[in-house]
Structure formats: structure tokens, C-alpha cells
PDB file of C-alpha atoms and ligand atoms in Angstrom:
ATOM      1  CA  UNK V  20      -5.339 -13.437  -1.846  1.00 36.00           C
ATOM      2  CA  UNK V  21      -2.944 -11.699  -4.210  1.00 40.00           C
ATOM      3  CA  UNK V  22       0.811 -12.228  -4.066  1.00 45.00           C
ATOM      4  CA  UNK V  23       1.306  -8.600  -3.017  1.00 43.00           C
ATOM      5  CA  UNK V  24      -1.014  -8.809  -0.009  1.00 42.00           C
ATOM      6  CA  UNK V  25       0.568 -12.099   1.013  1.00 45.00           C
ATOM      7  CA  UNK V  26       4.001 -10.421   0.869  1.00 43.00           C
ATOM      8  CA  UNK V  27       2.889  -7.623   3.205  1.00 46.00           C
ATOM      9  CA  UNK V  28       1.332 -10.077   5.653  1.00 49.00           C
ATOM     10  CA  UNK V  29       4.537 -12.110   5.819  1.00 48.00           C
ATOM     11  CA  UNK V  30       6.722  -9.078   6.573  1.00 51.00           C
ATOM     12  CA  UNK V  31       4.563  -8.096   9.564  1.00 52.00           C
ATOM     13  CA  UNK V  32       4.318 -10.601  12.345  1.00 49.00           C
ATOM     14  CA  UNK V  33       1.478  -9.447  14.526  1.00 49.00           C
ATOM     15  CA  UNK V  34       1.678 -10.963  18.003  1.00 47.00           C
ATOM     16  CA  UNK V  35      -1.715 -10.210  19.496  1.00 54.00           C
ATOM     17  CA  UNK V  36      -1.913  -6.432  19.185  1.00 82.00           C
ATOM     18  CA  UNK V  37       1.773  -5.792  18.593  1.00 88.00           C
ATOM     19  CA  UNK V  38       3.437  -5.145  15.245  1.00 91.00           C
ATOM     20  CA  UNK V  39       6.942  -6.590  15.262  1.00 91.00           C
ATOM     21  CA  UNK V  40       9.452  -5.199  12.772  1.00 91.00           C
ATOM     22  CA  UNK V  41      12.857  -6.797  13.240  1.00 90.00           C
ATOM     23  CA  UNK V  42      13.921  -6.011  16.803  1.00 90.00           C
ATOM     24  CA  UNK V  43      11.422  -3.136  17.182  1.00 91.00           C
ATOM     25  CA  UNK V  44       7.846  -3.447  18.239  1.00 92.00           C
ATOM     26  CA  UNK V  45       4.911  -1.126  17.891  1.00 95.00           C
ATOM     27  CA  UNK V  46       1.780  -1.044  20.031  1.00 95.00           C
ATOM     28  CA  UNK V  47      -1.679   0.352  19.163  1.00 95.00           C
ATOM     29  CA  UNK V  48      -1.989   4.081  19.792  1.00 96.00           C
ATOM     30  CA  UNK V  49      -5.180   5.150  17.992  1.00 96.00           C
ATOM     31  CA  UNK V  50      -7.825   2.660  16.859  1.00 95.00           C
ATOM     32  CA  UNK V  51      -9.623   2.848  13.527  1.00 96.00           C
ATOM     33  CA  UNK V  52     -12.979   3.835  15.107  1.00 96.00           C
ATOM     34  CA  UNK V  53     -11.372   6.736  16.985  1.00 97.00           C
ATOM     35  CA  UNK V  54      -9.554   7.933  13.866  1.00 98.00           C
ATOM     36  CA  UNK V  55     -12.801   7.895  11.873  1.00 98.00           C
ATOM     37  CA  UNK V  56     -14.775   9.611  14.666  1.00 98.00           C
ATOM     38  CA  UNK V  57     -12.241  12.442  14.905  1.00 98.00           C
ATOM     39  CA  UNK V  58     -12.130  12.865  11.119  1.00 98.00           C
ATOM     40  CA  UNK V  59     -15.932  13.179  11.058  1.00 98.00           C
ATOM     41  CA  UNK V  60     -15.653  16.019  13.613  1.00 98.00           C
ATOM     42  CA  UNK V  61     -12.941  17.766  11.584  1.00 98.00           C
ATOM     43  CA  UNK V  62     -14.970  17.392   8.369  1.00 98.00           C
ATOM     44  CA  UNK V  63     -18.034  18.929  10.007  1.00 98.00           C
ATOM     45  CA  UNK V  64     -15.991  21.817  11.442  1.00 98.00           C
ATOM     46  CA  UNK V  65     -14.399  22.557   8.064  1.00 98.00           C
ATOM     47  CA  UNK V  66     -17.796  22.361   6.319  1.00 98.00           C
ATOM     48  CA  UNK V  67     -19.190  24.987   8.703  1.00 98.00           C
ATOM     49  CA  UNK V  68     -16.159  27.285   8.541  1.00 98.00           C
ATOM     50  CA  UNK V  69     -15.952  27.200   4.730  1.00 98.00           C
ATOM     51  CA  UNK V  70     -19.699  27.474   4.123  1.00 95.00           C
ATOM     52  CA  UNK V  71     -20.293  29.294   0.784  1.00 92.00           C
ATOM     53  CA  UNK V  72     -16.620  28.879  -0.152  1.00 97.00           C
ATOM     54  CA  UNK V  73     -15.034  26.193  -2.323  1.00 97.00           C
ATOM     55  CA  UNK V  74     -11.781  25.234  -0.571  1.00 98.00           C
ATOM     56  CA  UNK V  75      -8.968  23.364  -2.300  1.00 97.00           C
ATOM     57  CA  UNK V  76      -7.589  20.504  -0.207  1.00 98.00           C
ATOM     58  CA  UNK V  77      -3.914  19.938  -1.008  1.00 97.00           C
ATOM     59  CA  UNK V  78      -2.764  16.539   0.223  1.00 97.00           C
ATOM     60  CA  UNK V  79       0.927  15.978   0.867  1.00 96.00           C
ATOM     61  CA  UNK V  80       1.987  12.650  -0.647  1.00 95.00           C
ATOM     62  CA  UNK V  81       2.463   9.928   0.260  1.00 94.00           C
ATOM     63  CA  UNK V  82       1.516   9.940   3.949  1.00 95.00           C
ATOM     64  CA  UNK V  83      -1.681  12.034   3.799  1.00 98.00           C
ATOM     65  CA  UNK V  84      -3.543  10.044   1.139  1.00 98.00           C
ATOM     66  CA  UNK V  85      -5.813   8.084   3.521  1.00 98.00           C
ATOM     67  CA  UNK V  86      -6.491  11.044   5.811  1.00 98.00           C
ATOM     68  CA  UNK V  87      -7.346  13.259   2.843  1.00 98.00           C
ATOM     69  CA  UNK V  88      -9.724  10.720   1.333  1.00 98.00           C
ATOM     70  CA  UNK V  89     -11.557  10.088   4.631  1.00 98.00           C
ATOM     71  CA  UNK V  90     -11.609  13.813   5.450  1.00 98.00           C
ATOM     72  CA  UNK V  91     -13.240  14.950   2.202  1.00 98.00           C
ATOM     73  CA  UNK V  92     -15.866  12.185   2.504  1.00 98.00           C
ATOM     74  CA  UNK V  93     -16.945  14.038   5.664  1.00 98.00           C
ATOM     75  CA  UNK V  94     -16.984  17.468   4.034  1.00 98.00           C
ATOM     76  CA  UNK V  95     -20.500  18.457   2.941  1.00 98.00           C
ATOM     77  CA  UNK V  96     -19.686  21.598   0.918  1.00 98.00           C
ATOM     78  CA  UNK V  97     -18.212  21.791  -2.595  1.00 98.00           C
ATOM     79  CA  UNK V  98     -14.443  21.409  -2.603  1.00 98.00           C
ATOM     80  CA  UNK V  99     -11.533  20.565  -4.886  1.00 97.00           C
ATOM     81  CA  UNK V 100      -8.549  18.272  -4.338  1.00 97.00           C
ATOM     82  CA  UNK V 101      -4.939  18.331  -5.456  1.00 96.00           C
ATOM     83  CA  UNK V 102      -1.683  16.737  -4.310  1.00 96.00           C
ATOM     84  CA  UNK V 103       1.876  17.873  -3.746  1.00 95.00           C
ATOM     85  CA  UNK V 104       4.873  15.608  -3.438  1.00 93.00           C
ATOM     86  CA  UNK V 105       8.305  16.766  -2.322  1.00 87.00           C
ATOM     87  CA  UNK V 106      11.540  14.834  -2.031  1.00 78.00           C
ATOM     88  CA  UNK V 107      12.327  13.866   1.549  1.00 67.00           C
ATOM     89  CA  UNK V 108      14.758  15.989   3.493  1.00 57.00           C
ATOM     90  CA  UNK V 109      16.690  13.056   4.918  1.00 53.00           C
ATOM     91  CA  UNK V 110      19.801  14.560   3.323  1.00 48.00           C
ATOM     92  CA  UNK V 111      18.996  18.106   4.408  1.00 47.00           C
ATOM     93  CA  UNK V 112      17.521  19.161   1.076  1.00 40.00           C
ATOM     94  CA  UNK V 113      14.857  21.366   2.640  1.00 44.00           C
ATOM     95  CA  UNK V 114      17.100  23.204   5.052  1.00 49.00           C
ATOM     96  CA  UNK V 115      19.560  23.865   2.247  1.00 50.00           C
ATOM     97  CA  UNK V 116      16.680  25.128   0.097  1.00 51.00           C
ATOM     98  CA  UNK V 117      17.216  22.532  -2.605  1.00 55.00           C
ATOM     99  CA  UNK V 118      14.096  20.465  -2.118  1.00 66.00           C
ATOM    100  CA  UNK V 119      12.905  18.738  -5.272  1.00 75.00           C
ATOM    101  CA  UNK V 120       9.292  18.835  -6.361  1.00 75.00           C
ATOM    102  CA  UNK V 121       8.332  15.262  -7.296  1.00 76.00           C
ATOM    103  CA  UNK V 122       4.740  16.226  -8.115  1.00 82.00           C
ATOM    104  CA  UNK V 123       3.801  19.848  -8.629  1.00 82.00           C
ATOM    105  CA  UNK V 124       0.371  21.364  -8.080  1.00 83.00           C
ATOM    106  CA  UNK V 125      -2.046  21.215 -10.999  1.00 80.00           C
ATOM    107  CA  UNK V 126      -4.658  23.551  -9.523  1.00 80.00           C
ATOM    108  CA  UNK V 127      -4.651  27.330  -9.630  1.00 89.00           C
ATOM    109  CA  UNK V 128      -3.810  28.489  -6.091  1.00 93.00           C
ATOM    110  CA  UNK V 129      -4.020  32.258  -6.628  1.00 95.00           C
ATOM    111  CA  UNK V 130      -7.131  33.724  -4.984  1.00 96.00           C
ATOM    112  CA  UNK V 131      -8.282  30.340  -3.604  1.00 97.00           C
ATOM    113  CA  UNK V 132      -8.890  29.094  -0.055  1.00 98.00           C
ATOM    114  CA  UNK V 133      -6.294  26.394   0.541  1.00 98.00           C
ATOM    115  CA  UNK V 134      -6.342  23.676   3.193  1.00 98.00           C
ATOM    116  CA  UNK V 135      -3.028  21.807   3.353  1.00 98.00           C
ATOM    117  CA  UNK V 136      -3.569  18.207   4.483  1.00 98.00           C
ATOM    118  CA  UNK V 137      -0.690  16.370   6.196  1.00 98.00           C
ATOM    119  CA  UNK V 138      -0.414  13.054   8.007  1.00 98.00           C
ATOM    120  CA  UNK V 139       1.881  14.254  10.795  1.00 97.00           C
ATOM    121  CA  UNK V 140       3.735  17.364  11.903  1.00 96.00           C
ATOM    122  CA  UNK V 141       6.897  16.520  13.814  1.00 95.00           C
ATOM    123  CA  UNK V 142       9.526  19.315  13.887  1.00 93.00           C
ATOM    124  CA  UNK V 143       7.319  21.419  11.588  1.00 94.00           C
ATOM    125  CA  UNK V 144      10.112  21.921   9.045  1.00 90.00           C
ATOM    126  CA  UNK V 145       8.256  20.233   6.164  1.00 91.00           C
ATOM    127  CA  UNK V 146       5.092  22.192   6.889  1.00 94.00           C
ATOM    128  CA  UNK V 147       6.924  25.506   7.140  1.00 93.00           C
ATOM    129  CA  UNK V 148       8.460  24.834   3.734  1.00 90.00           C
ATOM    130  CA  UNK V 149       5.166  23.696   2.153  1.00 93.00           C
ATOM    131  CA  UNK V 150       3.232  26.661   3.536  1.00 95.00           C
ATOM    132  CA  UNK V 151       5.784  29.158   2.194  1.00 93.00           C
ATOM    133  CA  UNK V 152       5.750  27.426  -1.175  1.00 92.00           C
ATOM    134  CA  UNK V 153       1.947  27.681  -1.418  1.00 94.00           C
ATOM    135  CA  UNK V 154       1.920  31.256  -0.053  1.00 95.00           C
ATOM    136  CA  UNK V 155       4.169  32.279  -2.989  1.00 93.00           C
ATOM    137  CA  UNK V 156       1.187  31.574  -5.281  1.00 94.00           C
ATOM    138  CA  UNK V 157      -0.903  34.220  -3.450  1.00 96.00           C
ATOM    139  CA  UNK V 158      -3.946  32.248  -2.252  1.00 97.00           C
ATOM    140  CA  UNK V 159      -6.779  34.085  -0.468  1.00 98.00           C
ATOM    141  CA  UNK V 160      -6.208  31.987   2.662  1.00 98.00           C
ATOM    142  CA  UNK V 161      -4.156  29.014   3.862  1.00 98.00           C
ATOM    143  CA  UNK V 162      -5.082  26.684   6.696  1.00 98.00           C
ATOM    144  CA  UNK V 163      -3.396  23.480   7.803  1.00 98.00           C
ATOM    145  CA  UNK V 164      -5.010  20.169   8.740  1.00 98.00           C
ATOM    146  CA  UNK V 165      -2.764  17.486  10.222  1.00 98.00           C
ATOM    147  CA  UNK V 166      -4.065  14.188  11.548  1.00 98.00           C
ATOM    148  CA  UNK V 167      -1.244  14.026  14.091  1.00 98.00           C
ATOM    149  CA  UNK V 168       0.966  16.526  15.877  1.00 98.00           C
ATOM    150  CA  UNK V 169       3.965  15.776  18.093  1.00 97.00           C
ATOM    151  CA  UNK V 170       3.853  18.980  20.229  1.00 96.00           C
ATOM    152  CA  UNK V 171       7.065  18.158  22.098  1.00 96.00           C
ATOM    153  CA  UNK V 172       9.019  17.880  18.828  1.00 95.00           C
ATOM    154  CA  UNK V 173       7.805  21.123  17.269  1.00 95.00           C
ATOM    155  CA  UNK V 174      10.727  23.465  16.527  1.00 94.00           C
ATOM    156  CA  UNK V 175       9.136  25.895  14.066  1.00 93.00           C
ATOM    157  CA  UNK V 176       6.390  28.417  14.673  1.00 92.00           C
ATOM    158  CA  UNK V 177       3.629  26.694  12.719  1.00 94.00           C
ATOM    159  CA  UNK V 178      -0.072  27.046  13.517  1.00 96.00           C
ATOM    160  CA  UNK V 179      -2.031  23.869  12.832  1.00 97.00           C
ATOM    161  CA  UNK V 180      -5.664  24.889  12.378  1.00 98.00           C
ATOM    162  CA  UNK V 181      -7.208  21.405  12.405  1.00 98.00           C
ATOM    163  CA  UNK V 182      -5.419  18.810  14.562  1.00 98.00           C
ATOM    164  CA  UNK V 183      -6.654  15.227  14.760  1.00 98.00           C
ATOM    165  CA  UNK V 184      -4.610  14.061  17.763  1.00 98.00           C
ATOM    166  CA  UNK V 185      -1.620  15.282  19.770  1.00 98.00           C
ATOM    167  CA  UNK V 186       0.752  12.364  20.340  1.00 97.00           C
ATOM    168  CA  UNK V 187       4.072  11.638  22.113  1.00 96.00           C
ATOM    169  CA  UNK V 188       7.289  12.154  20.138  1.00 95.00           C
ATOM    170  CA  UNK V 189       7.924   8.472  19.333  1.00 95.00           C
ATOM    171  CA  UNK V 190       7.751   7.120  15.785  1.00 96.00           C
ATOM    172  CA  UNK V 191       4.323   5.990  14.527  1.00 97.00           C
ATOM    173  CA  UNK V 192       3.164   3.812  11.637  1.00 96.00           C
ATOM    174  CA  UNK V 193      -0.115   2.927   9.962  1.00 97.00           C
ATOM    175  CA  UNK V 194      -3.071   4.755   8.417  1.00 97.00           C
ATOM    176  CA  UNK V 195      -0.890   6.219   5.657  1.00 97.00           C
ATOM    177  CA  UNK V 196       2.300   6.542   7.678  1.00 96.00           C
ATOM    178  CA  UNK V 197       5.252   4.369   6.790  1.00 95.00           C
ATOM    179  CA  UNK V 198       8.390   2.782   8.074  1.00 93.00           C
ATOM    180  CA  UNK V 199      10.697   2.307   5.068  1.00 90.00           C
ATOM    181  CA  UNK V 200       7.643   2.714   2.782  1.00 92.00           C
ATOM    182  CA  UNK V 201       5.715  -0.151   4.403  1.00 94.00           C
ATOM    183  CA  UNK V 202       2.765  -0.394   6.838  1.00 95.00           C
ATOM    184  CA  UNK V 203       0.775   2.495   5.294  1.00 96.00           C
ATOM    185  CA  UNK V 204      -2.074   0.002   4.827  1.00 96.00           C
ATOM    186  CA  UNK V 205      -2.630  -0.632   8.553  1.00 95.00           C
ATOM    187  CA  UNK V 206      -6.064   0.582   9.701  1.00 95.00           C
ATOM    188  CA  UNK V 207      -4.937   1.588  13.212  1.00 96.00           C
ATOM    189  CA  UNK V 208      -2.022   3.827  14.199  1.00 97.00           C
ATOM    190  CA  UNK V 209       0.792   2.119  16.117  1.00 97.00           C
ATOM    191  CA  UNK V 210       3.578   3.708  18.164  1.00 96.00           C
ATOM    192  CA  UNK V 211       7.127   2.495  18.690  1.00 96.00           C
ATOM    193  CA  UNK V 212       7.487   1.010  22.137  1.00 92.00           C
ATOM    194  CA  UNK V 213      10.843   2.109  23.532  1.00 79.00           C
TER     195      UNK V 213
HETATM  196  P1  IMP X 312       8.755  17.340  10.144  1.00 82.05           P
HETATM  197  O1  IMP X 312       9.246  18.069   8.919  1.00 82.05           O
HETATM  198  O2  IMP X 312       9.864  17.109  11.127  1.00 82.05           O
HETATM  199  O3  IMP X 312       7.573  18.031  10.769  1.00 82.05           O
HETATM  200  O4  IMP X 312       8.319  15.885   9.683  1.00 82.05           O
HETATM  201  C1  IMP X 312       7.132  15.682   9.001  1.00 82.05           C
HETATM  202  C2  IMP X 312       7.245  14.567   8.007  1.00 82.05           C
HETATM  203  O5  IMP X 312       8.101  13.526   8.466  1.00 82.05           O
HETATM  204  C3  IMP X 312       5.873  13.956   7.833  1.00 82.05           C
HETATM  205  O6  IMP X 312       5.286  14.437   6.648  1.00 82.05           O
HETATM  206  C4  IMP X 312       6.142  12.481   7.759  1.00 82.05           C
HETATM  207  O7  IMP X 312       6.262  12.111   6.410  1.00 82.05           O
HETATM  208  C5  IMP X 312       7.457  12.275   8.436  1.00 82.05           C
HETATM  209  N1  IMP X 312       7.265  11.776   9.822  1.00 82.05           N
HETATM  210  C6  IMP X 312       7.484  12.466  10.963  1.00 82.05           C
HETATM  211  N2  IMP X 312       7.233  11.714  12.030  1.00 82.05           N
HETATM  212  C7  IMP X 312       6.822  10.512  11.544  1.00 82.05           C
HETATM  213  C8  IMP X 312       6.404   9.288  12.190  1.00 82.05           C
HETATM  214  O8  IMP X 312       6.348   9.145  13.435  1.00 82.05           O
HETATM  215  N3  IMP X 312       6.045   8.282  11.363  1.00 82.05           N
HETATM  216  C9  IMP X 312       6.082   8.385  10.003  1.00 82.05           C
HETATM  217  N4  IMP X 312       6.477   9.499   9.373  1.00 82.05           N
HETATM  218  C10 IMP X 312       6.837  10.554  10.136  1.00 82.05           C
HETATM  219 MG1   MG X 313       4.418  13.284   5.081  1.00 82.05          MG
END
């Protein structure tokens, strides 16, 4: 086992099914099999709805990388993939309009059918910003796929076209989603037990 994997294992002490991080603990919310089953359904739905089109999936880094890769494996039509990475808005960068682009789009968006792929929509602020940014490039259509949605936290009028699961408003980790940049590698999704 590599030093890196050993390091991750040591920082997570799993007591039975719980993930303990300092004084917080997380319990399983969605198991790997259920995540994969739902993604298969979403992939099939998208394949039908975009039949004869070539959509561009735009994954929002870092959180959406696992969801995007599993989703496109279940898409049976031709498609393209690109990624977008924005600085976090922990210091209000988005609301003040000064968000930094850490990785810009490389694909041509104009005239294309875009599917934005996110790990989780919480307040909807990030997605509102991302959608407006992509709309500026005049695509033919924009739809949004988010593995998770916290409906009780939503503050912006954002329509999510493809939702994996609706979940409670507590913090979640695993399957791409992090706590202080760790735990993205967990196969299941865990929720903070408060
Ligand atoms: P929003 O802008 O409030 O909708 O937050 C969305 C972004 O915040 C997502 O792209 C995630 O990166 C992050 N986020 C929101 N809730 C969680 C969570 O429960 N776990 C991990 N990241 C989260
Ligand atoms: Mg994210």
C-alpha cells in the first residue's frame, strides 16, 4: 500500500459504519450500489433526451469528478466533456462578483447543448453563477445535472433538470465531496450526525 493511501486511512477512523473526524461523526446516507443505480437511470434518461445531439458535459471541479465519470459511462450517445473550476466563495467572492476562474473552459460553448454537472446544490448560489457564466457564451441549450440537492437550503431560483437524490440540509462527504479537501475517495456518501 502506498504511503499516500496509508495516510488517508490513518486520518479516518472508521468505527463500524461511522466516519469519525475529530469530534464530528458521519453516518452512511447513500450506499455505493444506490449511487450507481441512480446514475445508470440518469445516464439512460439523458441518452434518450439528447438522441441525435452531441451534448457537452461540463463538470464542476473538484467535487463533480466522480459523478461526471460514472455518468458519462452510462451515456450511450456521442458526447464531449470539459471542466470548469472556480475559486470558492468562502470569502464572498461570488456574491461580490469577483470570482476567480481557476480553470476556464476549453470547449466552444456557442451553439452547443450543455449539461452542467455538479456534485451538490446547496443554496444554489454557485450554480446560478455558473449557469449565467455559461449562458454568456450563447449555447443552444443548458441543462443542469446534480447528484445531490438540499431542497430546504435552496435560496435561488435554479431548476435542476437531473437530480440524483434530494437530501437533508446537513453536511455530506464522500463520492467526490470533501471536508477540508479530504474524504473525496469514499465510495459511499456520509452525512454529519448532529
Ligand atoms: P451552494 O453555492 O450553496 O449551492 O453550494 C454548492 C457548493 O458548495 C458545492 O459545489 C459544493 O462544493 C459545496 N457544498 C455544499 N454543500 C456541501 C456538502 O454538504 N458537502 C460538501 N460540499 C458541499
Ligand atoms: Mg462543488
